[in-house]
């Protein structure tokens, strides 16, 4: 190809009448072109067997993100609905039938154990206590005189015993009078929060009349049922004092921490469930007895090696 190119170049430059001169000078041209031809042959011989063009090497390796295999527990979440109840809760009733003279509390008041809530008419009881105190004083004085007289031999021992018995009876009578007076004062049996008063001054109440409610809600209990199959896991959770969570519609989006504090001693044969109790610390006093709660309890499962799902390729 190179030889033809060189000859064509000569033919293009020279005119037709120069062909004779070119023929005469062929020997000189051959001597000049021979080194070029040899070089061209040598170059062509070296190109045989080689590709026409080398493709740029491109790495075929796929870039990946490396992440270690982790051990993950196959946990389950158990949910149950329960009702909250105060740690201590009761309805307050009067112990005697009488007329109300004073109501000494309002709804949502915090009271301490022994605080007076309701005062009933106690005029007769006050008089009875005073009478019993006078009788006891007289009996004590009489007994003192008889004890001196018996030492002097003025009275027999049997009379002293009778006077001593009267003195003891006077003491009992005073205690009874004080107890009757105390029954007219309805007090808080424990510290807590009272509800709405159900009686008014001047109203006559009986032992069946509800005065108010009283709750110690520093701790709220939530009772819920657990399937029989989870009784073993429930026992372990209680023994290890594991935390569970509880939510209530009263505070959407808020979760309260609870612990499993108790469980029933037997399985309900009809429902095949165990009654469990979770306890919630109600330090902010947000929760109320009677609220509905959804408890969520995570049950620990076996541990398995896991990798991200996106790293798996199918096909």
PDB file of C-alpha atoms in Angstrom:
ATOM      1  CA  UNK A   1       0.000   0.000   0.000  1.00  0.00           C
ATOM      2  CA  UNK A   2       2.819   2.378   0.776  1.00  0.00           C
ATOM      3  CA  UNK A   3       4.471   1.660  -2.617  1.00  0.00           C
ATOM      4  CA  UNK A   4       1.267   2.496  -4.491  1.00  0.00           C
ATOM      5  CA  UNK A   5       0.895   5.678  -2.503  1.00  0.00           C
ATOM      6  CA  UNK A   6       4.410   6.797  -3.406  1.00  0.00           C
ATOM      7  CA  UNK A   7       3.935   5.980  -7.095  1.00  0.00           C
ATOM      8  CA  UNK A   8       0.596   7.784  -7.183  1.00  0.00           C
ATOM      9  CA  UNK A   9       2.220  10.815  -5.686  1.00  0.00           C
ATOM     10  CA  UNK A  10       4.858  10.840  -8.387  1.00  0.00           C
ATOM     11  CA  UNK A  11       2.255  10.373 -11.100  1.00  0.00           C
ATOM     12  CA  UNK A  12       0.147  13.202  -9.760  1.00  0.00           C
ATOM     13  CA  UNK A  13       3.038  15.643  -9.748  1.00  0.00           C
ATOM     14  CA  UNK A  14       4.662  14.784 -13.053  1.00  0.00           C
ATOM     15  CA  UNK A  15       3.132  15.617 -16.398  1.00  0.00           C
ATOM     16  CA  UNK A  16       2.604  13.098 -19.214  1.00  0.00           C
ATOM     17  CA  UNK A  17       5.744  14.116 -21.104  1.00  0.00           C
ATOM     18  CA  UNK A  18       7.896  13.354 -18.104  1.00  0.00           C
ATOM     19  CA  UNK A  19       7.142   9.614 -18.293  1.00  0.00           C
ATOM     20  CA  UNK A  20      10.159   9.030 -20.597  1.00  0.00           C
ATOM     21  CA  UNK A  21      12.423  10.823 -18.214  1.00  0.00           C
ATOM     22  CA  UNK A  22      10.900   8.856 -15.359  1.00  0.00           C
ATOM     23  CA  UNK A  23      11.634   5.594 -17.112  1.00  0.00           C
ATOM     24  CA  UNK A  24      15.243   6.631 -17.606  1.00  0.00           C
ATOM     25  CA  UNK A  25      15.482   7.487 -13.992  1.00  0.00           C
ATOM     26  CA  UNK A  26      13.709   4.299 -12.735  1.00  0.00           C
ATOM     27  CA  UNK A  27      16.952   2.872 -11.600  1.00  0.00           C
ATOM     28  CA  UNK A  28      17.649   5.922  -9.457  1.00  0.00           C
ATOM     29  CA  UNK A  29      14.075   5.912  -8.040  1.00  0.00           C
ATOM     30  CA  UNK A  30      14.327   2.240  -7.228  1.00  0.00           C
ATOM     31  CA  UNK A  31      17.496   2.849  -5.297  1.00  0.00           C
ATOM     32  CA  UNK A  32      15.858   5.694  -3.385  1.00  0.00           C
ATOM     33  CA  UNK A  33      12.561   3.828  -2.718  1.00  0.00           C
ATOM     34  CA  UNK A  34      14.073   0.485  -1.767  1.00  0.00           C
ATOM     35  CA  UNK A  35      14.957   1.537   1.825  1.00  0.00           C
ATOM     36  CA  UNK A  36      11.427   2.893   2.242  1.00  0.00           C
ATOM     37  CA  UNK A  37       9.920  -0.333   0.924  1.00  0.00           C
ATOM     38  CA  UNK A  38      12.041  -2.441   3.238  1.00  0.00           C
ATOM     39  CA  UNK A  39      10.960  -0.318   6.188  1.00  0.00           C
ATOM     40  CA  UNK A  40       7.306  -0.638   5.210  1.00  0.00           C
ATOM     41  CA  UNK A  41       7.572  -4.430   4.904  1.00  0.00           C
ATOM     42  CA  UNK A  42       9.217  -4.648   8.290  1.00  0.00           C
ATOM     43  CA  UNK A  43       6.454  -2.546   9.882  1.00  0.00           C
ATOM     44  CA  UNK A  44       3.678  -4.594   8.240  1.00  0.00           C
ATOM     45  CA  UNK A  45       5.273  -7.836   9.393  1.00  0.00           C
ATOM     46  CA  UNK A  46       5.227  -6.585  12.979  1.00  0.00           C
ATOM     47  CA  UNK A  47       1.549  -5.691  12.848  1.00  0.00           C
ATOM     48  CA  UNK A  48       0.359  -9.142  11.817  1.00  0.00           C
ATOM     49  CA  UNK A  49      -1.509 -11.045  14.528  1.00  0.00           C
ATOM     50  CA  UNK A  50      -2.168  -7.901  16.596  1.00  0.00           C
ATOM     51  CA  UNK A  51      -5.692  -6.464  17.101  1.00  0.00           C
ATOM     52  CA  UNK A  52      -6.483  -3.357  15.157  1.00  0.00           C
ATOM     53  CA  UNK A  53      -7.273  -1.373  18.369  1.00  0.00           C
ATOM     54  CA  UNK A  54      -6.927  -2.074  22.015  1.00  0.00           C
ATOM     55  CA  UNK A  55     -10.063  -1.567  24.010  1.00  0.00           C
ATOM     56  CA  UNK A  56      -9.610   0.309  27.190  1.00  0.00           C
ATOM     57  CA  UNK A  57      -9.492  -2.047  30.068  1.00  0.00           C
ATOM     58  CA  UNK A  58     -12.486  -1.607  32.316  1.00  0.00           C
ATOM     59  CA  UNK A  59     -12.734  -3.326  35.627  1.00  0.00           C
ATOM     60  CA  UNK A  60     -15.607  -5.795  35.755  1.00  0.00           C
ATOM     61  CA  UNK A  61     -15.682  -5.859  39.617  1.00  0.00           C
ATOM     62  CA  UNK A  62     -18.965  -4.707  41.275  1.00  0.00           C
ATOM     63  CA  UNK A  63     -18.694  -2.150  44.042  1.00  0.00           C
ATOM     64  CA  UNK A  64     -20.321  -3.352  47.275  1.00  0.00           C
ATOM     65  CA  UNK A  65     -20.792  -2.155  50.859  1.00  0.00           C
ATOM     66  CA  UNK A  66     -19.467  -4.569  53.453  1.00  0.00           C
ATOM     67  CA  UNK A  67     -21.444  -5.079  56.673  1.00  0.00           C
ATOM     68  CA  UNK A  68     -20.757  -7.638  59.414  1.00  0.00           C
ATOM     69  CA  UNK A  69     -23.233 -10.391  60.204  1.00  0.00           C
ATOM     70  CA  UNK A  70     -25.197  -9.632  63.362  1.00  0.00           C
ATOM     71  CA  UNK A  71     -26.960 -11.851  65.863  1.00  0.00           C
ATOM     72  CA  UNK A  72     -30.602 -10.821  66.152  1.00  0.00           C
ATOM     73  CA  UNK A  73     -33.190 -12.202  68.544  1.00  0.00           C
ATOM     74  CA  UNK A  74     -36.410 -13.561  67.088  1.00  0.00           C
ATOM     75  CA  UNK A  75     -38.551 -11.585  69.536  1.00  0.00           C
ATOM     76  CA  UNK A  76     -42.331 -11.541  69.668  1.00  0.00           C
ATOM     77  CA  UNK A  77     -44.587  -8.743  70.862  1.00  0.00           C
ATOM     78  CA  UNK A  78     -47.694  -9.604  72.881  1.00  0.00           C
ATOM     79  CA  UNK A  79     -50.451  -7.019  73.253  1.00  0.00           C
ATOM     80  CA  UNK A  80     -53.369  -7.061  75.670  1.00  0.00           C
ATOM     81  CA  UNK A  81     -55.987  -4.577  76.843  1.00  0.00           C
ATOM     82  CA  UNK A  82     -56.532  -4.003  80.558  1.00  0.00           C
ATOM     83  CA  UNK A  83     -58.141  -1.606  83.012  1.00  0.00           C
ATOM     84  CA  UNK A  84     -56.213   0.538  85.455  1.00  0.00           C
ATOM     85  CA  UNK A  85     -56.875   0.471  89.174  1.00  0.00           C
ATOM     86  CA  UNK A  86     -55.318   2.344  92.060  1.00  0.00           C
ATOM     87  CA  UNK A  87     -52.903   0.694  94.454  1.00  0.00           C
ATOM     88  CA  UNK A  88     -55.458   1.318  97.219  1.00  0.00           C
ATOM     89  CA  UNK A  89     -59.048   2.225  96.453  1.00  0.00           C
ATOM     90  CA  UNK A  90     -62.336   2.235  98.334  1.00  0.00           C
ATOM     91  CA  UNK A  91     -65.736   3.824  98.783  1.00  0.00           C
ATOM     92  CA  UNK A  92     -66.118   5.675 102.078  1.00  0.00           C
ATOM     93  CA  UNK A  93     -69.187   4.783 104.164  1.00  0.00           C
ATOM     94  CA  UNK A  94     -70.316   6.044 107.586  1.00  0.00           C
ATOM     95  CA  UNK A  95     -70.189   3.540 110.424  1.00  0.00           C
ATOM     96  CA  UNK A  96     -73.397   4.833 112.041  1.00  0.00           C
ATOM     97  CA  UNK A  97     -76.655   6.417 110.931  1.00  0.00           C
ATOM     98  CA  UNK A  98     -76.655  10.099 111.768  1.00  0.00           C
ATOM     99  CA  UNK A  99     -77.083  13.610 110.408  1.00  0.00           C
ATOM    100  CA  UNK A 100     -74.206  15.261 108.535  1.00  0.00           C
ATOM    101  CA  UNK A 101     -73.069  18.516 110.111  1.00  0.00           C
ATOM    102  CA  UNK A 102     -69.863  19.256 108.151  1.00  0.00           C
ATOM    103  CA  UNK A 103     -68.288  18.236 104.828  1.00  0.00           C
ATOM    104  CA  UNK A 104     -64.589  19.007 105.129  1.00  0.00           C
ATOM    105  CA  UNK A 105     -63.241  18.158 101.665  1.00  0.00           C
ATOM    106  CA  UNK A 106     -63.692  18.922  97.984  1.00  0.00           C
ATOM    107  CA  UNK A 107     -63.240  16.774  94.905  1.00  0.00           C
ATOM    108  CA  UNK A 108     -59.610  15.959  94.023  1.00  0.00           C
ATOM    109  CA  UNK A 109     -58.314  17.028  97.430  1.00  0.00           C
ATOM    110  CA  UNK A 110     -55.231  15.212  98.645  1.00  0.00           C
ATOM    111  CA  UNK A 111     -55.730  13.936 102.159  1.00  0.00           C
ATOM    112  CA  UNK A 112     -53.495  12.166 104.645  1.00  0.00           C
ATOM    113  CA  UNK A 113     -54.344   9.150 106.713  1.00  0.00           C
ATOM    114  CA  UNK A 114     -56.525  10.217 109.663  1.00  0.00           C
ATOM    115  CA  UNK A 115     -57.759  13.492 108.124  1.00  0.00           C
ATOM    116  CA  UNK A 116     -61.386  14.306 108.993  1.00  0.00           C
ATOM    117  CA  UNK A 117     -63.692  14.093 105.967  1.00  0.00           C
ATOM    118  CA  UNK A 118     -67.235  14.193 107.381  1.00  0.00           C
ATOM    119  CA  UNK A 119     -68.504  15.306 110.760  1.00  0.00           C
ATOM    120  CA  UNK A 120     -71.778  13.781 111.974  1.00  0.00           C
ATOM    121  CA  UNK A 121     -73.944  15.096 114.776  1.00  0.00           C
ATOM    122  CA  UNK A 122     -72.122  14.085 117.974  1.00  0.00           C
ATOM    123  CA  UNK A 123     -73.762  16.157 120.699  1.00  0.00           C
ATOM    124  CA  UNK A 124     -75.119  13.168 122.591  1.00  0.00           C
ATOM    125  CA  UNK A 125     -71.825  11.328 122.318  1.00  0.00           C
ATOM    126  CA  UNK A 126     -69.915  14.297 123.711  1.00  0.00           C
ATOM    127  CA  UNK A 127     -72.203  14.296 126.758  1.00  0.00           C
ATOM    128  CA  UNK A 128     -71.827  10.536 127.108  1.00  0.00           C
ATOM    129  CA  UNK A 129     -68.055  10.886 127.225  1.00  0.00           C
ATOM    130  CA  UNK A 130     -68.240  13.563 129.911  1.00  0.00           C
ATOM    131  CA  UNK A 131     -70.613  11.414 131.967  1.00  0.00           C
ATOM    132  CA  UNK A 132     -68.339   8.392 131.637  1.00  0.00           C
ATOM    133  CA  UNK A 133     -65.313  10.444 132.692  1.00  0.00           C
ATOM    134  CA  UNK A 134     -67.117  11.605 135.859  1.00  0.00           C
ATOM    135  CA  UNK A 135     -68.207   8.081 136.699  1.00  0.00           C
ATOM    136  CA  UNK A 136     -64.673   6.806 136.224  1.00  0.00           C
ATOM    137  CA  UNK A 137     -63.311   9.543 138.473  1.00  0.00           C
ATOM    138  CA  UNK A 138     -65.779   8.642 141.231  1.00  0.00           C
ATOM    139  CA  UNK A 139     -65.029   4.937 140.889  1.00  0.00           C
ATOM    140  CA  UNK A 140     -61.291   5.581 141.169  1.00  0.00           C
ATOM    141  CA  UNK A 141     -61.764   7.721 144.285  1.00  0.00           C
ATOM    142  CA  UNK A 142     -64.014   5.117 145.928  1.00  0.00           C
ATOM    143  CA  UNK A 143     -61.558   2.340 145.176  1.00  0.00           C
ATOM    144  CA  UNK A 144     -58.743   4.352 146.734  1.00  0.00           C
ATOM    145  CA  UNK A 145     -60.708   4.778 150.005  1.00  0.00           C
ATOM    146  CA  UNK A 146     -61.659   1.102 150.187  1.00  0.00           C
ATOM    147  CA  UNK A 147     -58.046   0.007 149.598  1.00  0.00           C
ATOM    148  CA  UNK A 148     -56.981   2.153 152.594  1.00  0.00           C
ATOM    149  CA  UNK A 149     -59.838   0.863 154.716  1.00  0.00           C
ATOM    150  CA  UNK A 150     -59.075  -2.784 154.024  1.00  0.00           C
ATOM    151  CA  UNK A 151     -55.536  -2.289 155.293  1.00  0.00           C
ATOM    152  CA  UNK A 152     -56.960  -1.033 158.593  1.00  0.00           C
ATOM    153  CA  UNK A 153     -59.440  -3.913 158.699  1.00  0.00           C
ATOM    154  CA  UNK A 154     -62.441  -1.597 158.467  1.00  0.00           C
ATOM    155  CA  UNK A 155     -63.979  -3.341 155.435  1.00  0.00           C
ATOM    156  CA  UNK A 156     -63.775  -6.927 154.211  1.00  0.00           C
ATOM    157  CA  UNK A 157     -61.736  -7.840 151.122  1.00  0.00           C
ATOM    158  CA  UNK A 158     -64.873  -8.871 149.218  1.00  0.00           C
ATOM    159  CA  UNK A 159     -66.209  -5.298 149.283  1.00  0.00           C
ATOM    160  CA  UNK A 160     -62.910  -4.038 147.904  1.00  0.00           C
ATOM    161  CA  UNK A 161     -63.206  -6.526 145.043  1.00  0.00           C
ATOM    162  CA  UNK A 162     -66.684  -5.232 144.236  1.00  0.00           C
ATOM    163  CA  UNK A 163     -65.511  -1.608 144.190  1.00  0.00           C
ATOM    164  CA  UNK A 164     -62.535  -2.602 142.015  1.00  0.00           C
ATOM    165  CA  UNK A 165     -64.912  -4.281 139.501  1.00  0.00           C
ATOM    166  CA  UNK A 166     -67.038  -1.116 139.392  1.00  0.00           C
ATOM    167  CA  UNK A 167     -63.894   0.885 138.639  1.00  0.00           C
ATOM    168  CA  UNK A 168     -62.994  -1.411 135.723  1.00  0.00           C
ATOM    169  CA  UNK A 169     -66.559  -1.160 134.388  1.00  0.00           C
ATOM    170  CA  UNK A 170     -66.325   2.644 134.498  1.00  0.00           C
ATOM    171  CA  UNK A 171     -63.149   2.473 132.404  1.00  0.00           C
ATOM    172  CA  UNK A 172     -64.926   0.314 129.806  1.00  0.00           C
ATOM    173  CA  UNK A 173     -67.903   2.690 129.749  1.00  0.00           C
ATOM    174  CA  UNK A 174     -65.582   5.609 129.011  1.00  0.00           C
ATOM    175  CA  UNK A 175     -63.924   3.690 126.185  1.00  0.00           C
ATOM    176  CA  UNK A 176     -67.343   2.889 124.698  1.00  0.00           C
ATOM    177  CA  UNK A 177     -68.408   6.535 124.898  1.00  0.00           C
ATOM    178  CA  UNK A 178     -65.220   7.659 123.181  1.00  0.00           C
ATOM    179  CA  UNK A 179     -65.689   5.028 120.457  1.00  0.00           C
ATOM    180  CA  UNK A 180     -69.259   6.202 119.815  1.00  0.00           C
ATOM    181  CA  UNK A 181     -67.959   9.762 119.572  1.00  0.00           C
ATOM    182  CA  UNK A 182     -65.229   8.686 117.156  1.00  0.00           C
ATOM    183  CA  UNK A 183     -67.809   6.962 114.948  1.00  0.00           C
ATOM    184  CA  UNK A 184     -69.351  10.370 114.267  1.00  0.00           C
ATOM    185  CA  UNK A 185     -66.081  11.511 112.709  1.00  0.00           C
ATOM    186  CA  UNK A 186     -65.451   9.909 109.305  1.00  0.00           C
ATOM    187  CA  UNK A 187     -61.707   9.988 108.586  1.00  0.00           C
ATOM    188  CA  UNK A 188     -59.463   8.964 105.704  1.00  0.00           C
ATOM    189  CA  UNK A 189     -58.237   5.395 106.278  1.00  0.00           C
ATOM    190  CA  UNK A 190     -55.117   6.049 104.141  1.00  0.00           C
ATOM    191  CA  UNK A 191     -53.468   8.880 102.234  1.00  0.00           C
ATOM    192  CA  UNK A 192     -54.795   9.551  98.764  1.00  0.00           C
ATOM    193  CA  UNK A 193     -57.122  11.635  96.611  1.00  0.00           C
ATOM    194  CA  UNK A 194     -60.830  11.959  97.363  1.00  0.00           C
ATOM    195  CA  UNK A 195     -63.597  12.116  94.801  1.00  0.00           C
ATOM    196  CA  UNK A 196     -66.751  14.203  94.619  1.00  0.00           C
ATOM    197  CA  UNK A 197     -68.678  14.465  97.932  1.00  0.00           C
ATOM    198  CA  UNK A 198     -71.907  12.459  97.732  1.00  0.00           C
ATOM    199  CA  UNK A 199     -73.549  14.061 100.791  1.00  0.00           C
ATOM    200  CA  UNK A 200     -74.331  17.556 102.036  1.00  0.00           C
ATOM    201  CA  UNK A 201     -74.623  19.130 105.482  1.00  0.00           C
ATOM    202  CA  UNK A 202     -78.022  18.448 107.038  1.00  0.00           C
ATOM    203  CA  UNK A 203     -78.482  15.184 105.141  1.00  0.00           C
ATOM    204  CA  UNK A 204     -79.150  12.089 107.209  1.00  0.00           C
ATOM    205  CA  UNK A 205     -76.989   9.163 106.213  1.00  0.00           C
ATOM    206  CA  UNK A 206     -77.017   5.454 106.954  1.00  0.00           C
ATOM    207  CA  UNK A 207     -74.306   2.821 106.905  1.00  0.00           C
ATOM    208  CA  UNK A 208     -75.225   2.164 103.243  1.00  0.00           C
ATOM    209  CA  UNK A 209     -74.714   5.773 102.123  1.00  0.00           C
ATOM    210  CA  UNK A 210     -71.599   6.398 100.003  1.00  0.00           C
ATOM    211  CA  UNK A 211     -69.725   9.449 101.245  1.00  0.00           C
ATOM    212  CA  UNK A 212     -67.029   9.618  98.550  1.00  0.00           C
ATOM    213  CA  UNK A 213     -64.244   7.615  96.920  1.00  0.00           C
ATOM    214  CA  UNK A 214     -60.615   7.523  98.012  1.00  0.00           C
ATOM    215  CA  UNK A 215     -57.703   6.393  95.821  1.00  0.00           C
ATOM    216  CA  UNK A 216     -53.995   6.055  96.388  1.00  0.00           C
ATOM    217  CA  UNK A 217     -52.904   6.412  92.770  1.00  0.00           C
ATOM    218  CA  UNK A 218     -49.165   6.868  93.191  1.00  0.00           C
ATOM    219  CA  UNK A 219     -48.950   3.430  91.595  1.00  0.00           C
ATOM    220  CA  UNK A 220     -51.504   2.228  89.061  1.00  0.00           C
ATOM    221  CA  UNK A 221     -52.121  -1.470  88.439  1.00  0.00           C
ATOM    222  CA  UNK A 222     -53.241  -2.778  85.039  1.00  0.00           C
ATOM    223  CA  UNK A 223     -54.677  -6.299  84.973  1.00  0.00           C
ATOM    224  CA  UNK A 224     -54.615  -8.182  81.657  1.00  0.00           C
ATOM    225  CA  UNK A 225     -54.945 -11.774  80.482  1.00  0.00           C
ATOM    226  CA  UNK A 226     -52.074 -13.808  79.040  1.00  0.00           C
ATOM    227  CA  UNK A 227     -52.515 -17.049  77.048  1.00  0.00           C
ATOM    228  CA  UNK A 228     -51.668 -20.232  78.884  1.00  0.00           C
ATOM    229  CA  UNK A 229     -48.830 -20.916  76.426  1.00  0.00           C
ATOM    230  CA  UNK A 230     -46.994 -17.806  77.678  1.00  0.00           C
ATOM    231  CA  UNK A 231     -47.246 -18.641  81.385  1.00  0.00           C
ATOM    232  CA  UNK A 232     -43.583 -19.681  81.525  1.00  0.00           C
ATOM    233  CA  UNK A 233     -42.376 -16.531  79.777  1.00  0.00           C
ATOM    234  CA  UNK A 234     -44.584 -14.473  82.099  1.00  0.00           C
ATOM    235  CA  UNK A 235     -42.964 -16.026  85.153  1.00  0.00           C
ATOM    236  CA  UNK A 236     -39.477 -15.278  83.782  1.00  0.00           C
ATOM    237  CA  UNK A 237     -40.404 -11.676  83.001  1.00  0.00           C
ATOM    238  CA  UNK A 238     -41.700 -11.165  86.527  1.00  0.00           C
ATOM    239  CA  UNK A 239     -38.635 -12.789  88.104  1.00  0.00           C
ATOM    240  CA  UNK A 240     -36.252 -10.622  86.045  1.00  0.00           C
ATOM    241  CA  UNK A 241     -38.333  -7.478  86.672  1.00  0.00           C
ATOM    242  CA  UNK A 242     -38.501  -6.731  82.945  1.00  0.00           C
ATOM    243  CA  UNK A 243     -40.146  -3.567  81.715  1.00  0.00           C
ATOM    244  CA  UNK A 244     -43.187  -3.559  79.475  1.00  0.00           C
ATOM    245  CA  UNK A 245     -44.969  -0.590  77.915  1.00  0.00           C
ATOM    246  CA  UNK A 246     -48.498   0.692  78.290  1.00  0.00           C
ATOM    247  CA  UNK A 247     -50.487   3.256  76.326  1.00  0.00           C
ATOM    248  CA  UNK A 248     -53.862   4.837  76.969  1.00  0.00           C
ATOM    249  CA  UNK A 249     -56.266   6.786  74.715  1.00  0.00           C
ATOM    250  CA  UNK A 250     -56.185   9.592  77.275  1.00  0.00           C
ATOM    251  CA  UNK A 251     -52.625  10.489  76.169  1.00  0.00           C
ATOM    252  CA  UNK A 252     -52.171   9.586  72.485  1.00  0.00           C
ATOM    253  CA  UNK A 253     -48.577   9.091  71.416  1.00  0.00           C
ATOM    254  CA  UNK A 254     -47.262   8.763  74.952  1.00  0.00           C
ATOM    255  CA  UNK A 255     -45.852   5.505  76.304  1.00  0.00           C
ATOM    256  CA  UNK A 256     -45.646   4.605  79.988  1.00  0.00           C
ATOM    257  CA  UNK A 257     -43.155   2.140  81.440  1.00  0.00           C
ATOM    258  CA  UNK A 258     -44.532  -0.664  83.599  1.00  0.00           C
ATOM    259  CA  UNK A 259     -43.313  -3.838  85.260  1.00  0.00           C
ATOM    260  CA  UNK A 260     -45.062  -7.177  85.707  1.00  0.00           C
ATOM    261  CA  UNK A 261     -45.686  -7.189  89.454  1.00  0.00           C
ATOM    262  CA  UNK A 262     -48.025 -10.151  89.987  1.00  0.00           C
ATOM    263  CA  UNK A 263     -49.875 -13.014  88.340  1.00  0.00           C
ATOM    264  CA  UNK A 264     -52.761 -15.241  89.307  1.00  0.00           C
ATOM    265  CA  UNK A 265     -51.935 -18.517  91.025  1.00  0.00           C
ATOM    266  CA  UNK A 266     -54.082 -20.564  88.654  1.00  0.00           C
ATOM    267  CA  UNK A 267     -55.076 -20.774  84.988  1.00  0.00           C
ATOM    268  CA  UNK A 268     -58.631 -19.893  84.000  1.00  0.00           C
ATOM    269  CA  UNK A 269     -59.908 -23.271  82.807  1.00  0.00           C
ATOM    270  CA  UNK A 270     -62.652 -21.718  80.658  1.00  0.00           C
ATOM    271  CA  UNK A 271     -60.529 -19.114  78.889  1.00  0.00           C
ATOM    272  CA  UNK A 272     -57.132 -20.868  79.135  1.00  0.00           C
ATOM    273  CA  UNK A 273     -55.518 -17.639  80.274  1.00  0.00           C
ATOM    274  CA  UNK A 274     -53.523 -16.372  83.238  1.00  0.00           C
ATOM    275  CA  UNK A 275     -54.380 -13.047  84.861  1.00  0.00           C
ATOM    276  CA  UNK A 276     -51.294 -10.822  85.055  1.00  0.00           C
ATOM    277  CA  UNK A 277     -50.784  -7.430  86.657  1.00  0.00           C
ATOM    278  CA  UNK A 278     -48.512  -4.623  85.470  1.00  0.00           C
ATOM    279  CA  UNK A 279     -47.634  -1.700  87.745  1.00  0.00           C
ATOM    280  CA  UNK A 280     -47.013   1.863  86.530  1.00  0.00           C
ATOM    281  CA  UNK A 281     -45.313   4.583  88.572  1.00  0.00           C
ATOM    282  CA  UNK A 282     -47.750   7.518  88.424  1.00  0.00           C
ATOM    283  CA  UNK A 283     -45.371  10.213  89.663  1.00  0.00           C
ATOM    284  CA  UNK A 284     -46.880  12.928  87.440  1.00  0.00           C
ATOM    285  CA  UNK A 285     -50.392  11.950  88.568  1.00  0.00           C
ATOM    286  CA  UNK A 286     -51.602  11.790  84.965  1.00  0.00           C
ATOM    287  CA  UNK A 287     -53.229   8.379  85.117  1.00  0.00           C
ATOM    288  CA  UNK A 288     -56.565   7.594  86.726  1.00  0.00           C
ATOM    289  CA  UNK A 289     -58.189   4.398  87.964  1.00  0.00           C
ATOM    290  CA  UNK A 290     -60.608   3.000  85.404  1.00  0.00           C
ATOM    291  CA  UNK A 291     -58.593   4.096  82.350  1.00  0.00           C
ATOM    292  CA  UNK A 292     -58.145   1.553  79.578  1.00  0.00           C
ATOM    293  CA  UNK A 293     -54.590   0.553  78.718  1.00  0.00           C
ATOM    294  CA  UNK A 294     -52.944  -1.410  75.923  1.00  0.00           C
ATOM    295  CA  UNK A 295     -49.955  -3.278  77.298  1.00  0.00           C
ATOM    296  CA  UNK A 296     -47.119  -4.401  75.014  1.00  0.00           C
ATOM    297  CA  UNK A 297     -44.776  -7.086  76.224  1.00  0.00           C
ATOM    298  CA  UNK A 298     -41.699  -8.165  74.230  1.00  0.00           C
ATOM    299  CA  UNK A 299     -40.999 -11.881  74.596  1.00  0.00           C
ATOM    300  CA  UNK A 300     -37.360 -12.741  73.936  1.00  0.00           C
ATOM    301  CA  UNK A 301     -36.764 -15.409  71.277  1.00  0.00           C
ATOM    302  CA  UNK A 302     -33.775 -17.332  69.965  1.00  0.00           C
ATOM    303  CA  UNK A 303     -30.812 -15.483  68.418  1.00  0.00           C
ATOM    304  CA  UNK A 304     -29.993 -15.983  64.737  1.00  0.00           C
ATOM    305  CA  UNK A 305     -27.284 -14.532  62.425  1.00  0.00           C
ATOM    306  CA  UNK A 306     -28.802 -11.914  60.136  1.00  0.00           C
ATOM    307  CA  UNK A 307     -27.765  -9.772  57.165  1.00  0.00           C
ATOM    308  CA  UNK A 308     -29.581  -6.881  55.452  1.00  0.00           C
ATOM    309  CA  UNK A 309     -32.327  -8.118  53.140  1.00  0.00           C
ATOM    310  CA  UNK A 310     -31.128  -5.807  50.354  1.00  0.00           C
ATOM    311  CA  UNK A 311     -27.880  -7.741  50.155  1.00  0.00           C
ATOM    312  CA  UNK A 312     -29.647 -10.884  48.935  1.00  0.00           C
ATOM    313  CA  UNK A 313     -29.835 -11.506  45.164  1.00  0.00           C
ATOM    314  CA  UNK A 314     -32.304 -14.010  43.795  1.00  0.00           C
ATOM    315  CA  UNK A 315     -32.175 -15.771  40.461  1.00  0.00           C
TER     316      UNK A 315
END
